[in-house]
PDB file of C-alpha atoms and ligand atoms in Angstrom:
ATOM      1  CA  MET A   1      -0.210  -0.221  -0.326  1.00 47.00           C
ATOM      2  CA  ARG A   2       2.698   2.358   0.885  1.00 53.00           C
ATOM      3  CA  ARG A   3       4.415   1.688  -2.172  1.00 57.00           C
ATOM      4  CA  ILE A   4       1.522   2.478  -4.195  1.00 55.00           C
ATOM      5  CA  THR A   5       0.823   5.644  -2.625  1.00 57.00           C
ATOM      6  CA  SER A   6       4.036   6.865  -3.030  1.00 60.00           C
ATOM      7  CA  SER A   7       4.330   5.509  -6.561  1.00 58.00           C
ATOM      8  CA  VAL A   8       1.593   7.685  -7.043  1.00 57.00           C
ATOM      9  CA  ALA A   9       2.639  10.499  -5.503  1.00 55.00           C
ATOM     10  CA  ILE A  10       6.065  10.501  -7.923  1.00 52.00           C
ATOM     11  CA  SER A  11       3.961  10.161 -10.939  1.00 58.00           C
ATOM     12  CA  LEU A  12       1.575  13.155 -10.280  1.00 55.00           C
ATOM     13  CA  LEU A  13       4.461  14.813  -9.223  1.00 55.00           C
ATOM     14  CA  ALA A  14       6.716  13.738 -12.623  1.00 57.00           C
ATOM     15  CA  MET A  15       3.139  14.735 -14.438  1.00 61.00           C
ATOM     16  CA  ALA A  16       3.050  18.309 -12.678  1.00 62.00           C
ATOM     17  CA  SER A  17       7.057  19.009 -13.520  1.00 62.00           C
ATOM     18  CA  VAL A  18       6.967  17.987 -16.861  1.00 64.00           C
ATOM     19  CA  ALA A  19       3.384  20.808 -17.989  1.00 70.00           C
ATOM     20  CA  GLN A  20       4.593  22.951 -20.840  1.00 81.00           C
ATOM     21  CA  ALA A  21       2.778  24.914 -23.039  1.00 87.00           C
ATOM     22  CA  ALA A  22      -0.364  23.399 -24.670  1.00 94.00           C
ATOM     23  CA  THR A  23      -0.471  21.922 -28.268  1.00 96.00           C
ATOM     24  CA  PRO A  24      -2.957  23.485 -30.476  1.00 96.00           C
ATOM     25  CA  GLU A  25      -4.535  19.939 -30.685  1.00 97.00           C
ATOM     26  CA  ASP A  26      -5.109  19.601 -26.589  1.00 97.00           C
ATOM     27  CA  THR A  27      -5.782  23.564 -27.018  1.00 98.00           C
ATOM     28  CA  ILE A  28      -8.777  22.797 -29.177  1.00 98.00           C
ATOM     29  CA  LYS A  29      -9.907  19.346 -27.420  1.00 98.00           C
ATOM     30  CA  TYR A  30      -9.905  21.417 -24.176  1.00 98.00           C
ATOM     31  CA  ARG A  31     -11.245  24.113 -25.454  1.00 98.00           C
ATOM     32  CA  LYS A  32     -14.364  21.523 -26.712  1.00 98.00           C
ATOM     33  CA  ALA A  33     -14.281  20.027 -23.452  1.00 98.00           C
ATOM     34  CA  VAL A  34     -15.238  23.123 -21.616  1.00 98.00           C
ATOM     35  CA  MET A  35     -17.659  24.246 -23.939  1.00 98.00           C
ATOM     36  CA  GLU A  36     -19.407  20.826 -23.220  1.00 98.00           C
ATOM     37  CA  THR A  37     -19.708  21.349 -20.072  1.00 98.00           C
ATOM     38  CA  MET A  38     -21.047  24.559 -20.276  1.00 98.00           C
ATOM     39  CA  ALA A  39     -23.578  23.128 -22.579  1.00 98.00           C
ATOM     40  CA  GLY A  40     -24.424  20.401 -20.206  1.00 98.00           C
ATOM     41  CA  HIS A  41     -24.393  22.766 -16.958  1.00 98.00           C
ATOM     42  CA  ILE A  42     -27.364  24.951 -18.975  1.00 98.00           C
ATOM     43  CA  ALA A  43     -29.623  21.995 -20.195  1.00 98.00           C
ATOM     44  CA  GLY A  44     -29.449  20.953 -16.750  1.00 98.00           C
ATOM     45  CA  ILE A  45     -30.285  24.407 -15.174  1.00 98.00           C
ATOM     46  CA  SER A  46     -33.097  24.352 -18.120  1.00 98.00           C
ATOM     47  CA  MET A  47     -34.375  21.196 -16.937  1.00 98.00           C
ATOM     48  CA  ILE A  48     -34.732  21.922 -13.485  1.00 98.00           C
ATOM     49  CA  PHE A  49     -35.539  24.996 -13.725  1.00 98.00           C
ATOM     50  CA  GLY A  50     -38.245  24.006 -16.222  1.00 97.00           C
ATOM     51  CA  GLY A  51     -39.681  21.667 -13.743  1.00 98.00           C
ATOM     52  CA  LYS A  52     -38.963  18.529 -15.853  1.00 98.00           C
ATOM     53  CA  ILE A  53     -36.208  17.704 -12.826  1.00 98.00           C
ATOM     54  CA  GLU A  54     -36.713  17.001  -9.506  1.00 98.00           C
ATOM     55  CA  ALA A  55     -32.999  18.271  -8.089  1.00 98.00           C
ATOM     56  CA  GLN A  56     -33.486  22.045  -7.061  1.00 97.00           C
ATOM     57  CA  GLU A  57     -30.433  21.341  -4.695  1.00 98.00           C
ATOM     58  CA  TYR A  58     -28.124  20.657  -7.195  1.00 98.00           C
ATOM     59  CA  LEU A  59     -29.274  24.162  -9.298  1.00 98.00           C
ATOM     60  CA  LEU A  60     -26.452  26.475  -7.750  1.00 98.00           C
ATOM     61  CA  SER A  61     -24.375  23.983  -8.075  1.00 98.00           C
ATOM     62  CA  HIS A  62     -25.261  23.883 -11.470  1.00 98.00           C
ATOM     63  CA  ALA A  63     -24.770  27.243 -12.142  1.00 99.00           C
ATOM     64  CA  GLU A  64     -21.775  27.838 -10.197  1.00 98.00           C
ATOM     65  CA  ALA A  65     -19.931  25.376 -12.468  1.00 99.00           C
ATOM     66  CA  LEU A  66     -21.448  27.273 -15.819  1.00 99.00           C
ATOM     67  CA  ALA A  67     -20.084  30.710 -14.238  1.00 99.00           C
ATOM     68  CA  ALA A  68     -16.661  29.570 -13.736  1.00 98.00           C
ATOM     69  CA  ALA A  69     -16.566  27.994 -16.839  1.00 98.00           C
ATOM     70  CA  GLY A  70     -18.130  31.460 -18.456  1.00 98.00           C
ATOM     71  CA  ASP A  71     -15.206  33.211 -16.770  1.00 98.00           C
ATOM     72  CA  GLU A  72     -12.784  30.907 -18.757  1.00 98.00           C
ATOM     73  CA  VAL A  73     -13.914  31.653 -22.243  1.00 98.00           C
ATOM     74  CA  GLY A  74     -12.122  34.386 -23.314  1.00 97.00           C
ATOM     75  CA  LYS A  75      -9.129  31.899 -21.923  1.00 98.00           C
ATOM     76  CA  LEU A  76      -9.826  29.010 -24.387  1.00 98.00           C
ATOM     77  CA  PHE A  77      -8.649  31.193 -27.507  1.00 98.00           C
ATOM     78  CA  PRO A  78      -5.401  31.243 -27.661  1.00 97.00           C
ATOM     79  CA  ALA A  79      -2.995  32.616 -31.243  1.00 96.00           C
ATOM     80  CA  GLY A  80      -2.455  29.695 -32.868  1.00 95.00           C
ATOM     81  CA  SER A  81      -5.410  27.199 -31.956  1.00 97.00           C
ATOM     82  CA  GLY A  82      -7.540  28.537 -35.006  1.00 97.00           C
ATOM     83  CA  THR A  83      -6.489  25.215 -37.111  1.00 95.00           C
ATOM     84  CA  GLY A  84      -7.054  21.623 -37.230  1.00 95.00           C
ATOM     85  CA  LYS A  85     -10.194  20.261 -35.781  1.00 96.00           C
ATOM     86  CA  THR A  86     -12.216  23.133 -34.631  1.00 97.00           C
ATOM     87  CA  GLU A  87     -15.291  24.975 -35.840  1.00 97.00           C
ATOM     88  CA  ALA A  88     -13.608  28.529 -34.463  1.00 98.00           C
ATOM     89  CA  LEU A  89     -13.471  31.066 -37.215  1.00 98.00           C
ATOM     90  CA  PRO A  90     -10.832  32.891 -38.094  1.00 97.00           C
ATOM     91  CA  LEU A  91     -12.773  36.022 -37.454  1.00 98.00           C
ATOM     92  CA  ILE A  92     -11.907  35.314 -33.816  1.00 98.00           C
ATOM     93  CA  TRP A  93      -8.504  36.448 -34.422  1.00 97.00           C
ATOM     94  CA  GLN A  94      -9.178  39.494 -37.404  1.00 97.00           C
ATOM     95  CA  GLU A  95     -11.437  40.883 -35.150  1.00 95.00           C
ATOM     96  CA  GLY A  96      -9.761  40.699 -31.761  1.00 86.00           C
ATOM     97  CA  ASP A  97     -11.906  43.054 -29.587  1.00 95.00           C
ATOM     98  CA  GLY A  98     -15.144  42.011 -31.197  1.00 95.00           C
ATOM     99  CA  PHE A  99     -14.501  38.582 -29.858  1.00 97.00           C
ATOM    100  CA  ARG A 100     -13.046  39.565 -26.493  1.00 98.00           C
ATOM    101  CA  LYS A 101     -16.756  41.850 -26.054  1.00 97.00           C
ATOM    102  CA  ALA A 102     -18.287  38.619 -26.965  1.00 97.00           C
ATOM    103  CA  ALA A 103     -16.363  36.739 -24.619  1.00 98.00           C
ATOM    104  CA  GLU A 104     -16.924  38.858 -21.960  1.00 98.00           C
ATOM    105  CA  THR A 105     -20.868  38.598 -22.124  1.00 98.00           C
ATOM    106  CA  ALA A 106     -20.395  34.501 -21.488  1.00 98.00           C
ATOM    107  CA  LYS A 107     -18.422  35.976 -17.950  1.00 98.00           C
ATOM    108  CA  THR A 108     -21.047  38.161 -16.876  1.00 98.00           C
ATOM    109  CA  SER A 109     -24.251  36.525 -18.103  1.00 99.00           C
ATOM    110  CA  THR A 110     -23.751  33.462 -16.653  1.00 99.00           C
ATOM    111  CA  ALA A 111     -22.002  35.111 -13.340  1.00 99.00           C
ATOM    112  CA  ALA A 112     -25.341  37.277 -13.096  1.00 99.00           C
ATOM    113  CA  LEU A 113     -27.532  33.440 -13.456  1.00 99.00           C
ATOM    114  CA  ARG A 114     -25.103  32.152 -10.921  1.00 99.00           C
ATOM    115  CA  ASP A 115     -26.779  35.093  -8.536  1.00 98.00           C
ATOM    116  CA  ALA A 116     -29.870  34.893  -9.603  1.00 98.00           C
ATOM    117  CA  ILE A 117     -30.655  31.193  -8.519  1.00 98.00           C
ATOM    118  CA  LYS A 118     -28.726  32.731  -5.377  1.00 98.00           C
ATOM    119  CA  GLY A 119     -31.263  35.524  -5.392  1.00 98.00           C
ATOM    120  CA  GLY A 120     -34.579  32.757  -5.757  1.00 97.00           C
ATOM    121  CA  ASP A 121     -35.915  35.298  -7.543  1.00 98.00           C
ATOM    122  CA  LYS A 122     -38.215  33.005 -10.334  1.00 98.00           C
ATOM    123  CA  ALA A 123     -38.840  35.735 -13.412  1.00 98.00           C
ATOM    124  CA  ALA A 124     -34.822  36.992 -12.673  1.00 98.00           C
ATOM    125  CA  ILE A 125     -33.977  33.955 -13.489  1.00 98.00           C
ATOM    126  CA  GLY A 126     -35.756  33.324 -16.062  1.00 98.00           C
ATOM    127  CA  LYS A 127     -34.524  36.467 -17.636  1.00 98.00           C
ATOM    128  CA  ALA A 128     -30.778  35.417 -17.079  1.00 98.00           C
ATOM    129  CA  LEU A 129     -31.077  32.446 -18.152  1.00 98.00           C
ATOM    130  CA  LYS A 130     -32.304  33.920 -21.246  1.00 98.00           C
ATOM    131  CA  SER A 131     -29.154  36.170 -21.379  1.00 98.00           C
ATOM    132  CA  VAL A 132     -26.630  33.031 -21.071  1.00 98.00           C
ATOM    133  CA  GLY A 133     -28.807  31.500 -24.062  1.00 98.00           C
ATOM    134  CA  ASP A 134     -28.341  34.758 -26.459  1.00 98.00           C
ATOM    135  CA  SER A 135     -24.957  35.247 -25.133  1.00 98.00           C
ATOM    136  CA  CYS A 136     -23.802  31.204 -26.613  1.00 98.00           C
ATOM    137  CA  LYS A 137     -25.909  32.337 -29.675  1.00 98.00           C
ATOM    138  CA  GLY A 138     -24.776  35.887 -30.477  1.00 97.00           C
ATOM    139  CA  CYS A 139     -20.919  34.152 -30.110  1.00 97.00           C
ATOM    140  CA  HIS A 140     -21.603  31.185 -32.251  1.00 98.00           C
ATOM    141  CA  ASP A 141     -24.035  32.885 -34.871  1.00 97.00           C
ATOM    142  CA  ARG A 142     -20.491  34.783 -35.672  1.00 97.00           C
ATOM    143  CA  TYR A 143     -17.957  33.432 -34.947  1.00 98.00           C
ATOM    144  CA  ARG A 144     -18.072  29.569 -35.175  1.00 98.00           C
ATOM    145  CA  HIS A 145     -18.515  27.645 -38.312  1.00 96.00           C
ATOM    146  CA  LYS A 146     -21.989  27.075 -39.216  1.00 91.00           C
ATOM    147  CA  ASP A 147     -22.665  23.252 -39.781  1.00 76.00           C
TER     148      ASP A 147
HETATM  149  C1  LIG B   1     -26.688  25.457 -25.126  1.00 79.37           C
HETATM  150  C2  LIG B   1     -25.832  24.980 -26.551  1.00 79.37           C
HETATM  151  C3  LIG B   1     -25.626  26.197 -26.821  1.00 79.37           C
HETATM  152  C4  LIG B   1     -26.384  27.617 -26.236  1.00 79.37           C
HETATM  153  C5  LIG B   1     -27.103  28.211 -27.927  1.00 79.37           C
HETATM  154  C6  LIG B   1     -27.785  29.037 -27.048  1.00 79.37           C
HETATM  155  O1  LIG B   1     -26.713  24.946 -24.845  1.00 79.37           O
HETATM  156  O2  LIG B   1     -24.876  24.041 -26.312  1.00 79.37           O
HETATM  157  O3  LIG B   1     -24.951  26.110 -28.365  1.00 79.37           O
HETATM  158  O4  LIG B   1     -26.899  26.797 -24.975  1.00 79.37           O
HETATM  159  O5  LIG B   1     -27.761  26.777 -27.936  1.00 79.37           O
HETATM  160  O6  LIG B   1     -28.853  29.903 -28.294  1.00 79.37           O
END
């Protein structure tokens, strides 16, 4: 047991010590993973808030996780991550400020949804949820490749 424990610790240390600049492939893979968590939390929130699922006690934890990911959105598109298996359009990097503004609304709208859920006012939550959807859609319409 002792041996196993120390070998796990050594592996973790080794992994940490080799952490380096991500490859574009990993940056894209990670970006998609974070975006998918956002879609998942939005689906969860919508189903609980819409009364389809009885899981009220998890509403805030979904919203907290969504806001954390929303905060990260603006950091998910570093220069050089626009080619490969991605639907991200070059316009993101051509239009730096426009995109930064859109990413900022992902942050502020998800934070506002979290705060509305904390507040517990149904109308405010509904409004904030719609703003999050509008933020997703606005950014995707302009900056994501259409299938
Ligand atoms: C989601 C999801 C999106 C957005 C968008 C909002 O849950 O996966 O891409 O919300 O549909 O309009």
